[in-house]
Coordinates of C-alpha atoms (C1' of nucleotides) in Angstrom, one line a residue:
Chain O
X131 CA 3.8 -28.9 23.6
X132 CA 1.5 -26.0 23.5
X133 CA 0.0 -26.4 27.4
X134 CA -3.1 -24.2 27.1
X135 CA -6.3 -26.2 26.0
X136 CA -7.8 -23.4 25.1
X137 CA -5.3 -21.7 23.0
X138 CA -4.7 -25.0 21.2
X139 CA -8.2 -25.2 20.1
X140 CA -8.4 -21.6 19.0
X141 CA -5.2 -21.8 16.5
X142 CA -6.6 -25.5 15.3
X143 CA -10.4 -24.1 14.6
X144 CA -8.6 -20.9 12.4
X145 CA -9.8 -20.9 9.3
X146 CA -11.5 -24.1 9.2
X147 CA -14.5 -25.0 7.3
X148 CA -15.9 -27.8 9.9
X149 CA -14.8 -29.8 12.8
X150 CA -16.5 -33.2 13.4
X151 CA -17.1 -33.2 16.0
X152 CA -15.9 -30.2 18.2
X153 CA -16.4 -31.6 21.1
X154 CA -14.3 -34.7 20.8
X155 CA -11.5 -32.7 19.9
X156 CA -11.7 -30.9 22.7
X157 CA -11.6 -34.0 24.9
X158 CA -8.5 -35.4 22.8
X159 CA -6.5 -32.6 22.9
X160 CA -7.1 -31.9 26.4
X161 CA -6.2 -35.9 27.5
X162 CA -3.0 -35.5 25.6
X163 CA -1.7 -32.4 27.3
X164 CA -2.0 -34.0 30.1
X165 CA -0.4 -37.2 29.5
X166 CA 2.0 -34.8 27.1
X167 CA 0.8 -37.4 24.5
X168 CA 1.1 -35.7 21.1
X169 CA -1.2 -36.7 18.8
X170 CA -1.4 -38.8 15.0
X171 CA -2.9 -36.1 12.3
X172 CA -3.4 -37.7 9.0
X173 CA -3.2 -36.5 5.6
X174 CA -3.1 -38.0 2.9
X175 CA -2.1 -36.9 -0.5
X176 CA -2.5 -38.5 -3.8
X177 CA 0.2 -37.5 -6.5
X178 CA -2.1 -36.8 -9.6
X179 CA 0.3 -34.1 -10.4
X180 CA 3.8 -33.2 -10.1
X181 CA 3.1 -29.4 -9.0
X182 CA 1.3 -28.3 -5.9
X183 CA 0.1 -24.5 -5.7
X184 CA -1.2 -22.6 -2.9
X185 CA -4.6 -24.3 -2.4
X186 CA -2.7 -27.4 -2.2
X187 CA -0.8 -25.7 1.0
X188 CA -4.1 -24.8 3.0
X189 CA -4.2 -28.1 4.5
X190 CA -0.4 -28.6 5.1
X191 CA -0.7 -25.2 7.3
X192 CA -3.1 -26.6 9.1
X193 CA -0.6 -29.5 9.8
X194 CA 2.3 -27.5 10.3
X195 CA 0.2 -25.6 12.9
X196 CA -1.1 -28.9 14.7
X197 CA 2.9 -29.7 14.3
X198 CA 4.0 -26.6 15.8
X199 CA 1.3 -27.2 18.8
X200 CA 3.7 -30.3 19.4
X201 CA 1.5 -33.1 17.7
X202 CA 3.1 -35.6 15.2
X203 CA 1.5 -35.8 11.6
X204 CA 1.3 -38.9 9.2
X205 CA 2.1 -38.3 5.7
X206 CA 0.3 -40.7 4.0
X207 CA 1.0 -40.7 0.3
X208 CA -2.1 -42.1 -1.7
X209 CA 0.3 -44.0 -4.0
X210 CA -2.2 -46.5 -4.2
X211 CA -5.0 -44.7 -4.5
X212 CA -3.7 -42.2 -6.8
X213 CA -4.1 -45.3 -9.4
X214 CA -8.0 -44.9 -9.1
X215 CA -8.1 -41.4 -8.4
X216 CA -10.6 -39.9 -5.9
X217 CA -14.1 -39.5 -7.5
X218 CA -14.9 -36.6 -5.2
X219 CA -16.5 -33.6 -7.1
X220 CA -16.0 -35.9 -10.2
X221 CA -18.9 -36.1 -12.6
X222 CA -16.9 -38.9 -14.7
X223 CA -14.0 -41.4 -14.2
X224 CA -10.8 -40.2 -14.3
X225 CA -8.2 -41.8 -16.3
X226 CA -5.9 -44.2 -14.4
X227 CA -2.6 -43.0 -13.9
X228 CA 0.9 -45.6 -14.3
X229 CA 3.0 -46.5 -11.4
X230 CA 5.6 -44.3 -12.8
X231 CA 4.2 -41.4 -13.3
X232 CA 2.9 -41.6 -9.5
X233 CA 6.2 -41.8 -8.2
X234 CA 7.5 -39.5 -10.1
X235 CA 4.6 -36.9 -8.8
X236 CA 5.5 -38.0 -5.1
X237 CA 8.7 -37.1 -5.3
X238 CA 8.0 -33.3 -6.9
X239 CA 5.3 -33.2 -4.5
X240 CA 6.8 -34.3 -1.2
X241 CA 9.8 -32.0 -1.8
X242 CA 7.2 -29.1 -2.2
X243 CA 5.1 -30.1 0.9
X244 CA 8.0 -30.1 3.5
X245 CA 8.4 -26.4 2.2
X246 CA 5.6 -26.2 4.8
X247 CA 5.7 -29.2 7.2
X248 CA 8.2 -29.8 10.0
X249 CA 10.2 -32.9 8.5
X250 CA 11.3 -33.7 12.6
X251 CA 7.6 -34.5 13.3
X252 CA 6.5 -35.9 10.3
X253 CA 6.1 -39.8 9.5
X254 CA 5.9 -40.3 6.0
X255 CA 4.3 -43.7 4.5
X256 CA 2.8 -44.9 1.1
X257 CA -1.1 -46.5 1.4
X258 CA 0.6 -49.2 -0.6
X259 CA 2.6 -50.5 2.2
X260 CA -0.8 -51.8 3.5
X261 CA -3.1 -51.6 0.8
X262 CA -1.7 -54.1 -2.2
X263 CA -1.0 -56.6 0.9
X264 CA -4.8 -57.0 1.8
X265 CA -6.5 -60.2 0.5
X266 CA -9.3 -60.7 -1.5
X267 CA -11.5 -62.3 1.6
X268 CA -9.9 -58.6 3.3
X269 CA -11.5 -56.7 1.1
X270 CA -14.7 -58.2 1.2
X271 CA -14.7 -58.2 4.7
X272 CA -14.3 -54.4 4.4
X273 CA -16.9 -53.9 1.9
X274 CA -19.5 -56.0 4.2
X275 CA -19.3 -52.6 6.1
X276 CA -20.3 -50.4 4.2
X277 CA -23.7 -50.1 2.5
X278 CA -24.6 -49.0 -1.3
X279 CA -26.9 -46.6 0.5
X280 CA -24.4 -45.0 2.6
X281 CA -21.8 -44.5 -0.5
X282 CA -25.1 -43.2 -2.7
X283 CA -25.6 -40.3 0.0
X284 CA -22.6 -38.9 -1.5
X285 CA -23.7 -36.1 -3.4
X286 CA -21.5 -37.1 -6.7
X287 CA -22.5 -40.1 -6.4
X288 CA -25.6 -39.2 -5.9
X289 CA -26.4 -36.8 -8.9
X290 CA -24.5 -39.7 -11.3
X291 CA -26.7 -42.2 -10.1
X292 CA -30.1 -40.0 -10.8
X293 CA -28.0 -38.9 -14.3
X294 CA -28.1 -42.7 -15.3
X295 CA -24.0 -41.8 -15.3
X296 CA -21.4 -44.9 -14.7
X297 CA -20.3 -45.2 -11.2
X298 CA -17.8 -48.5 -11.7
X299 CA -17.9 -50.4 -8.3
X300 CA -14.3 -49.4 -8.3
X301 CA -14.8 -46.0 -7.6
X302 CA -16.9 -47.2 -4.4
X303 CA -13.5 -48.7 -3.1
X304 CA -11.7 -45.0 -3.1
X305 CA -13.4 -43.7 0.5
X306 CA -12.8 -47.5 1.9
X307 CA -9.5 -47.4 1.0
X308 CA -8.9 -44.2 2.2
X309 CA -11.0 -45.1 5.8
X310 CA -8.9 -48.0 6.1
X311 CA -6.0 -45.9 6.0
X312 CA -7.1 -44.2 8.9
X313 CA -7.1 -48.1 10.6
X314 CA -4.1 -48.6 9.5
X315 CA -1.8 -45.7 10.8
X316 CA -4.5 -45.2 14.0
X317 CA -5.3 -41.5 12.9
X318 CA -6.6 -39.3 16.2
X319 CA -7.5 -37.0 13.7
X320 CA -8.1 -36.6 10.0
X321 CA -7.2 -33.3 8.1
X322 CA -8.8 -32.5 4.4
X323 CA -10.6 -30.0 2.2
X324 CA -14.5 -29.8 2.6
X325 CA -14.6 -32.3 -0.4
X326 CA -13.2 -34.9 1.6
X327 CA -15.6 -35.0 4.4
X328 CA -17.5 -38.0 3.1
X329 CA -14.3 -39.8 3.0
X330 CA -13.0 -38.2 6.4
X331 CA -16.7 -39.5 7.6
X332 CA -15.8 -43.0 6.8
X333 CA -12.5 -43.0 8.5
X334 CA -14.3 -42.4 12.0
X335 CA -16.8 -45.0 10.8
X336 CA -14.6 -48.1 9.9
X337 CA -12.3 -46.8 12.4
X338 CA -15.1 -47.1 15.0
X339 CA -16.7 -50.3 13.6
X340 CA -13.2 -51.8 14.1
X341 CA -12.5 -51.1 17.8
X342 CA -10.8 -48.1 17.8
X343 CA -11.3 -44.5 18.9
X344 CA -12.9 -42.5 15.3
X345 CA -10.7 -40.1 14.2
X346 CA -12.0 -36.4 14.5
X347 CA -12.2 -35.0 10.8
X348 CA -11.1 -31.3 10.2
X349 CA -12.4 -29.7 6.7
X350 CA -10.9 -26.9 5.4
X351 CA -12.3 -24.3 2.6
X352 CA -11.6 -24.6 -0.8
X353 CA -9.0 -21.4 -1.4
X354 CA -10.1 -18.9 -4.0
X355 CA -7.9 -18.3 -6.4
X356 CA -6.1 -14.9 -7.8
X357 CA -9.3 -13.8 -9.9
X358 CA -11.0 -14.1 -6.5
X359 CA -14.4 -16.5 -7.4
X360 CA -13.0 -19.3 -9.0
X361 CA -11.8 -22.5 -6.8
X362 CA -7.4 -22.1 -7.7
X363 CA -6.3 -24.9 -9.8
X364 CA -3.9 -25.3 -12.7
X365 CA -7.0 -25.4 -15.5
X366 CA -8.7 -22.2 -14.5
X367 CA -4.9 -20.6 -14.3
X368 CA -5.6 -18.7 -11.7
X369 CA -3.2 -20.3 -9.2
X370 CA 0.0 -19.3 -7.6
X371 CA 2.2 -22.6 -7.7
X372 CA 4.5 -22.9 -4.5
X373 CA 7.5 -23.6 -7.0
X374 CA 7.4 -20.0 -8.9
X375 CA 9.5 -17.6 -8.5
X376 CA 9.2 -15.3 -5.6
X377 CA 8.8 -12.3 -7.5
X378 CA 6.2 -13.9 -9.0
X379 CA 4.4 -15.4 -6.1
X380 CA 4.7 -11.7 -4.5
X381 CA 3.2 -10.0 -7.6
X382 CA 0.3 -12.2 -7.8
X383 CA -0.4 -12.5 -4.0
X384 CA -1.0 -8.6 -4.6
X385 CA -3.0 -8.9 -7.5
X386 CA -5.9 -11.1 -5.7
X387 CA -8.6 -8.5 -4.8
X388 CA -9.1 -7.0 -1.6
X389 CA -12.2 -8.9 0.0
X390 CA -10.5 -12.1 -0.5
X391 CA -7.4 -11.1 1.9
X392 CA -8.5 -11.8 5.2
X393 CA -9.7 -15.5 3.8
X394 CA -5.6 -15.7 2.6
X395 CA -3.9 -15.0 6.6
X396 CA -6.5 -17.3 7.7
X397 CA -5.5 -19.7 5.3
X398 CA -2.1 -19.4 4.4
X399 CA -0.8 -18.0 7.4
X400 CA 0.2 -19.2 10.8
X401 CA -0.1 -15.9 12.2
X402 CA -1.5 -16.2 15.7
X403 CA -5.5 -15.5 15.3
X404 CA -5.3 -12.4 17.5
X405 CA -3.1 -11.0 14.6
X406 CA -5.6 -12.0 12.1
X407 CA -8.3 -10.4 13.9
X408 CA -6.5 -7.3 14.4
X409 CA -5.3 -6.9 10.7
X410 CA -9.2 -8.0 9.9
X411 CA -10.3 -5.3 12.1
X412 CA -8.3 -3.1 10.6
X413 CA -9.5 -3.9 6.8
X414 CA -13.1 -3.3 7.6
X415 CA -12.9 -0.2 9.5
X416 CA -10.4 1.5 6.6
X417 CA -7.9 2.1 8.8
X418 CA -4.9 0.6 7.5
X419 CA -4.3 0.9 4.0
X420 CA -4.7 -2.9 2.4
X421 CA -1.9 -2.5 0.5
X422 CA 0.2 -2.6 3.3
X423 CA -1.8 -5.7 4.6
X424 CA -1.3 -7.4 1.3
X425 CA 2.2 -6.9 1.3
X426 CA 2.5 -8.0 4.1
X427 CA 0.7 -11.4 3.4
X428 CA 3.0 -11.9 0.3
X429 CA 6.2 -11.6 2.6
X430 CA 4.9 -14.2 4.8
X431 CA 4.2 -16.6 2.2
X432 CA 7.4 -16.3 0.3
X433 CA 9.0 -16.7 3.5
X434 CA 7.8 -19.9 4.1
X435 CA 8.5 -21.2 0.9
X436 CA 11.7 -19.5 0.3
X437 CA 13.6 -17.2 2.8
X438 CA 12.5 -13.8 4.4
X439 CA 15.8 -12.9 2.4
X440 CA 14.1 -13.6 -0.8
X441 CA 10.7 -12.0 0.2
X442 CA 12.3 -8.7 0.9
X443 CA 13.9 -9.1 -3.0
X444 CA 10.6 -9.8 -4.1
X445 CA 9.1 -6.8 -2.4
X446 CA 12.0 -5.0 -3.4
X447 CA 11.3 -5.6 -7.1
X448 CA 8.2 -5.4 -7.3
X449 CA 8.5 -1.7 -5.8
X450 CA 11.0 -0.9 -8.4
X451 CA 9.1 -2.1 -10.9
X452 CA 5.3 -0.9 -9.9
X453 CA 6.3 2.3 -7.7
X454 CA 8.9 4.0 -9.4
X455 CA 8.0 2.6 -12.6
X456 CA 12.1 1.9 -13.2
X457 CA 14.0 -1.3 -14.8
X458 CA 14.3 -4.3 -12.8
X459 CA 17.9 -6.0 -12.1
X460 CA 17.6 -9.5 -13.6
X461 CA 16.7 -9.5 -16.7
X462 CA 16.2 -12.2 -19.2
X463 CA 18.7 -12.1 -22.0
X464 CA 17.8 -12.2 -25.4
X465 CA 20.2 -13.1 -27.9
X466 CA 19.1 -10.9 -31.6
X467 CA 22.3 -13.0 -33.0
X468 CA 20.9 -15.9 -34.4
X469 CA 18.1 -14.3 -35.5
X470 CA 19.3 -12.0 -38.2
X471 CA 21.1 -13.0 -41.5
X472 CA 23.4 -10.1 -42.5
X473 CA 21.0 -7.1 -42.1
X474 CA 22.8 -5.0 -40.6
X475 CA 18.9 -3.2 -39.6
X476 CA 16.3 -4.7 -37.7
X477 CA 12.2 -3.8 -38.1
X478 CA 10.9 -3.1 -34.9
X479 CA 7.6 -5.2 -35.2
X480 CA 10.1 -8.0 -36.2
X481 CA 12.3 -7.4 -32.8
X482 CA 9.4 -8.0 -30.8
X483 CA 8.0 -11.5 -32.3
X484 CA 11.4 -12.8 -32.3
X485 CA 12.0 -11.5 -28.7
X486 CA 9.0 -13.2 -28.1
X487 CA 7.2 -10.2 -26.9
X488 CA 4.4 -10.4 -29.2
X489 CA 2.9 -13.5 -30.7
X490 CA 2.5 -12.3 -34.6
X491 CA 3.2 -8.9 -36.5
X492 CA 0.1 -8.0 -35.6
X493 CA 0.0 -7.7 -32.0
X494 CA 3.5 -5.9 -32.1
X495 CA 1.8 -3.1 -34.2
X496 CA -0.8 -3.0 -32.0
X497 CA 1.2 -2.7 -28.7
X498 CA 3.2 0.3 -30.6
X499 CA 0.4 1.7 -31.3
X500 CA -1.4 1.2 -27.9
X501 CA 1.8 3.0 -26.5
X502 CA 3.5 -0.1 -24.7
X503 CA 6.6 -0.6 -26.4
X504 CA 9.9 0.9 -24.9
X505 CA 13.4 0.9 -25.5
X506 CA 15.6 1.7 -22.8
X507 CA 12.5 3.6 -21.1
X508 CA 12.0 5.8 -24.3
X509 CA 8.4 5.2 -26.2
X510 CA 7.9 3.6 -29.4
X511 CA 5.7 5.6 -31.6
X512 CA 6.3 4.6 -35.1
X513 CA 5.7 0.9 -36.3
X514 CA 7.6 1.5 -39.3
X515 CA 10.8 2.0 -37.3
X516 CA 14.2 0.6 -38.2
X517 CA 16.7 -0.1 -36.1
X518 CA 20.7 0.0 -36.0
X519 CA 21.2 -3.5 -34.6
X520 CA 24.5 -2.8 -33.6
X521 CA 23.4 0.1 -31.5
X522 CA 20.7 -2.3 -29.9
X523 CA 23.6 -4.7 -27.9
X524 CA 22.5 -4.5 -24.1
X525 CA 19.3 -2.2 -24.5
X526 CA 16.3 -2.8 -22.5
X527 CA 12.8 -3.8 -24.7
X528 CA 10.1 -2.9 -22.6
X529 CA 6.4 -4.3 -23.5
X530 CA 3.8 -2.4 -20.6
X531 CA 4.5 -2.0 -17.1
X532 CA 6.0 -5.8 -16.7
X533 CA 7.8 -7.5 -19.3
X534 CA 11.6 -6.6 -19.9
X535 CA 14.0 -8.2 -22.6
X536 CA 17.3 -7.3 -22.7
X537 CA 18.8 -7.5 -25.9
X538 CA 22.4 -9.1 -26.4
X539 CA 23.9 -8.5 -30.4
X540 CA 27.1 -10.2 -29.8
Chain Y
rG7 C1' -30.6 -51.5 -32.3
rG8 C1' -34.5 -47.2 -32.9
rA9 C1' -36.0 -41.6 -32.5
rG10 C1' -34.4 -36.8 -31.8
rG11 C1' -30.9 -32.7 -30.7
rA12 C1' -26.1 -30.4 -30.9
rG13 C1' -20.9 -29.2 -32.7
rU14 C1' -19.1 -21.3 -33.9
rG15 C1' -12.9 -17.6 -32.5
rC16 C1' -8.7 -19.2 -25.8
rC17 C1' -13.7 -20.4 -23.0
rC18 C1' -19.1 -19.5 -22.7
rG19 C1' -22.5 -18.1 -26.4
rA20 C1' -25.7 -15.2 -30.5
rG21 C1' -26.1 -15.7 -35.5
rU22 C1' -30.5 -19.8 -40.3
rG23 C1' -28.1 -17.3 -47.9
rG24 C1' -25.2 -11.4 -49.1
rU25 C1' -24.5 -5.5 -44.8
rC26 C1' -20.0 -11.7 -41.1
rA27 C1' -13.4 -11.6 -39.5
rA28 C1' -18.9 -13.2 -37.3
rA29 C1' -23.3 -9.8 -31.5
rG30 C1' -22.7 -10.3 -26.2
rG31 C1' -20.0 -12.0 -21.8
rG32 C1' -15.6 -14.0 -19.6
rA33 C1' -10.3 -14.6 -19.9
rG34 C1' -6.0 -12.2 -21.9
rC35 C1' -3.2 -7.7 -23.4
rA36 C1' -2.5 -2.4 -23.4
rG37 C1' -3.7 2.8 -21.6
rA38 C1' -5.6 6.0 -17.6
rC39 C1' -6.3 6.2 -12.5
rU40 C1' -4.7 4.2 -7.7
rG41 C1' -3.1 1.8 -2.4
rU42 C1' -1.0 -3.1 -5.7
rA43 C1' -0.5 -6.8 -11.1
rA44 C1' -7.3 -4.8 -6.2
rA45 C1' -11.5 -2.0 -7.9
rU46 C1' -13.1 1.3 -11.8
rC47 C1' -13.0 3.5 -16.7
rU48 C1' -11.1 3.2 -22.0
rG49 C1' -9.1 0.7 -26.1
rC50 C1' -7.4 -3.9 -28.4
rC51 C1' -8.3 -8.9 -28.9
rG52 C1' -7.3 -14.6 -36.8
rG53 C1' -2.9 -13.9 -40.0
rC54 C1' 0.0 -10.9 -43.5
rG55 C1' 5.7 -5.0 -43.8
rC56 C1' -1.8 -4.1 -42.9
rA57 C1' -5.6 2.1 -46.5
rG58 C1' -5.1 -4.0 -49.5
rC59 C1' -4.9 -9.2 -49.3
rC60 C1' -5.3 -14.3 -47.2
rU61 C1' -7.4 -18.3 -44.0
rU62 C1' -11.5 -19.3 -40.4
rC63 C1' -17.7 -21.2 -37.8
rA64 C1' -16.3 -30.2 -36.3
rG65 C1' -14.2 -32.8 -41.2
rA66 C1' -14.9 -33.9 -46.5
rG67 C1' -17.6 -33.0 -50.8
rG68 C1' -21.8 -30.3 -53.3
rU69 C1' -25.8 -26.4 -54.7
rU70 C1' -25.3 -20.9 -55.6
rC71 C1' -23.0 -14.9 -58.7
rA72 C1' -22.7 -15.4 -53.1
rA73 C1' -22.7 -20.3 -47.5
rA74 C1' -21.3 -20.2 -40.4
rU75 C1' -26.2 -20.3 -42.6
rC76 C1' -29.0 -24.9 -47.9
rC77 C1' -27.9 -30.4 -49.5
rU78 C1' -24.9 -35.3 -49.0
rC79 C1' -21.6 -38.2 -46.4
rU80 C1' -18.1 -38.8 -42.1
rC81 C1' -16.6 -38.0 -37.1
rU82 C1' -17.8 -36.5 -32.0
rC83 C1' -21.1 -35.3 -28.0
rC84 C1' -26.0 -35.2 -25.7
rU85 C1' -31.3 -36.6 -24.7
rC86 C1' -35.2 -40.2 -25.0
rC87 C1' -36.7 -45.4 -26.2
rA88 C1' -35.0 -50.9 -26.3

RNA sequence: GGAGGAGUGCCCGAGUGGUCAAAGGGAGCAGACUGUAAAUCUGCCGGCGCAGCCUUCAGAGGUUCAAAUCCUCUCUCCUCCA
């Protein structure tokens, strides 16, 4: 364990949104390095989807950092709670999702998160264990609590409320649930995004109002995603999914603009926060080019979700591709075979639809004429061109600076 | 149950009888430039082998030489009242 109070409190606060309260922590972290007592850090996670991207990963940094300081997380899978689905930053209901699809999200979904977490010092449980066990006389003895009050100072709740928008009674149960959670596992601290500190909130306060020590609650930022403004998330598809390829995660890393960098190696990163300030330093003064900075922020997170190996290949690549403007290695195949019925020619508009380079006739003319289609690196200029198909077996179709077929005849 | 308002291209949104394949913005795609797929600038952005034609403005009918625009019905959403 990571002996040095203050060094510990420097790599937790990184990045974070809010600590509640500071102070606290500070007396919790420093009682367990001296009784080199690590401590419980919850999270808890409900599988609403089978896919986790990058803003998913911003919290389970944070753990792996707490982790790597030599404290012990708790995995809490909201498999119960998924079933209601958190109302947070909801302005309706959400649809309740089947037992089955839930696990089946878990298991996606846990596999992706110990891409980042340390599986030796995680303990990894389902809400459920506890949850469908609790009585109705339980429940109300939980709810007795907890006031309508309280829940209404919730700002979603809130603004439904003054809306005259349905807030079912059921959706007051999600932030119990989850603070009785906390009781249940004995959480020293609580780890979530800043949407969850209502819930993290009610953790230290049932936690509290049932004898035991409140749990400290760390908020982290919401990440931007690749356009740089937007929250990331799957709808707004401007998200960078920890399952993608590494090429792809390095080209879109470098694609996010400059301003939002820093706010990436804070959050993404477990660079030590000296080396954050430095390259942050760097940025602002226009010393270091931020390409180099950006590059080197897209090795580190393909690293930890692949292998340095494959983060030099994807740097590689993208070089290729980007610097010296040549052909990539791997390219998809595209079989021209089943397409054609005895022609021995083939239009050139028609070879890009059925490649699947452009969506209709139209587009392909337009590409040609835009100057975008290549074959084997030479231009396209006429859109009335006709092609040998037999001379076309293994030849590169190029569409702009990114998007190779290679075309197999046989 | 009653009164009123709204539904337009991937999204937001203008358009109230012909000049509308439909302004503007965003997203997307392409080109130039560069330090990158940043930023910026420019072009494209329904379909069709395309100087022409075809199908679009919630859905179905209707009026008209002509409808996103007018009328009728249906569906959906919102606001107010009970």
């Amino acid at each position: 364990m990571e002996k040095d109070l203050e060094k510990q409190l420097q790599i937790i606060g990184m990045g974070t949104e809010d600590i509640l309260t500071m102070k606290e922590l500070e007396i919790i972290v420093g009682d367990s390095i001296i009784k080199n007592n690590p401590l419980k850090v919850k999270l808890g996670l409900d599988p609403t989807a089978p896919d986790i991207h990058l803003g998913h990963t911003v919290v389970l940094n944070k753990l792996r950092q707490f982790q790597d300081l030599g404290h012990n997380a708790v995995l809490i899978i909201g498999d119960y709670t998924a079933r209601i689905g958190d109302p947070s930053g909801r302005s309706s209901l959400r649809p309740e999702l089947s037992n089955k699809e839930i696990d089946r999200n878990a298991k996606t979904y846990m596999k992706q998160a110990f891409k980042i977490l340390d599986p030796e010092k995680t303990e990894l449980v389902k809400n459920s264990e506890w949850l469908k066990n609790l009585s109705f006389e339980d429940i109300l003895g939980l709810t007795s609590r907890f006031t309508v009050a309280r829940m209404l100072e919730r700002d979603d709740f809130k603004k439904r409320f003054k809306g005259n928008l349905p807030i079912a009674i059921m959706e007051f149960m999600y932030p119990i649930m989850q603070a009785y959670d906390s009781v249940a596992v004995e959480a020293d601290v609580e780890l979530g995004g800043t949407d969850q500190r209502f819930n993290l909130l009610m953790g230290r306060e049932l936690q509290k109002d049932m004898g035991q020590k409140p749990q400290i609650a760390v908020t982290m930022p919401i990440l931007a995603g690749t356009d740089g403004t937007e929250k990331m998330s799957k709808s707004l598809g401007n998200y960078i999914g920890v399952s993608e390829k590494p090429s792809e995660i390095f080209g879109k890393v470098m694609s996010i603009p400059d301003n939002i960098m820093t706010d990436y190696f804070k959050l993404l990163t477990r660079l030590r926060p000296e080396e954050i300030f430095d390259i942050e330093e760097d940025i602002k003064k226009g010393s270091a080019n931020p390409s180099i900075a950006k590059r080197k922020l897209s090795r580190i997170i393909i690293e930890y979700l692949y292998s340095s190996d494959d983060a030099e290949k994807a740097e590689k690549e993208f070089d290729l591709i980007f610097k010296r403007k040549e052909i990539p290695e791997d390219i998809e195949k595209f079989n021209l075979k089943g397409k054609i019925a005895g022609n021995s020619r083939i239009w050139i508009v028609k070879l890009l639809v059925d490649s699947g380079m452009a969506k209709s006739n139209g587009e392909a003319r337009r590409l040609i004429s835009q100057g975008a289609v290549k074959i084997n690196g030479k231009k396209v200029e006429d859109e009335n061109l006709e092609l040998e198909i037999d001379s076309l077996n293994e030849k590169i179709l190029q569409r702009g600076k990114r998007h190779f077929k290679k075309i197999m005849t046989v």
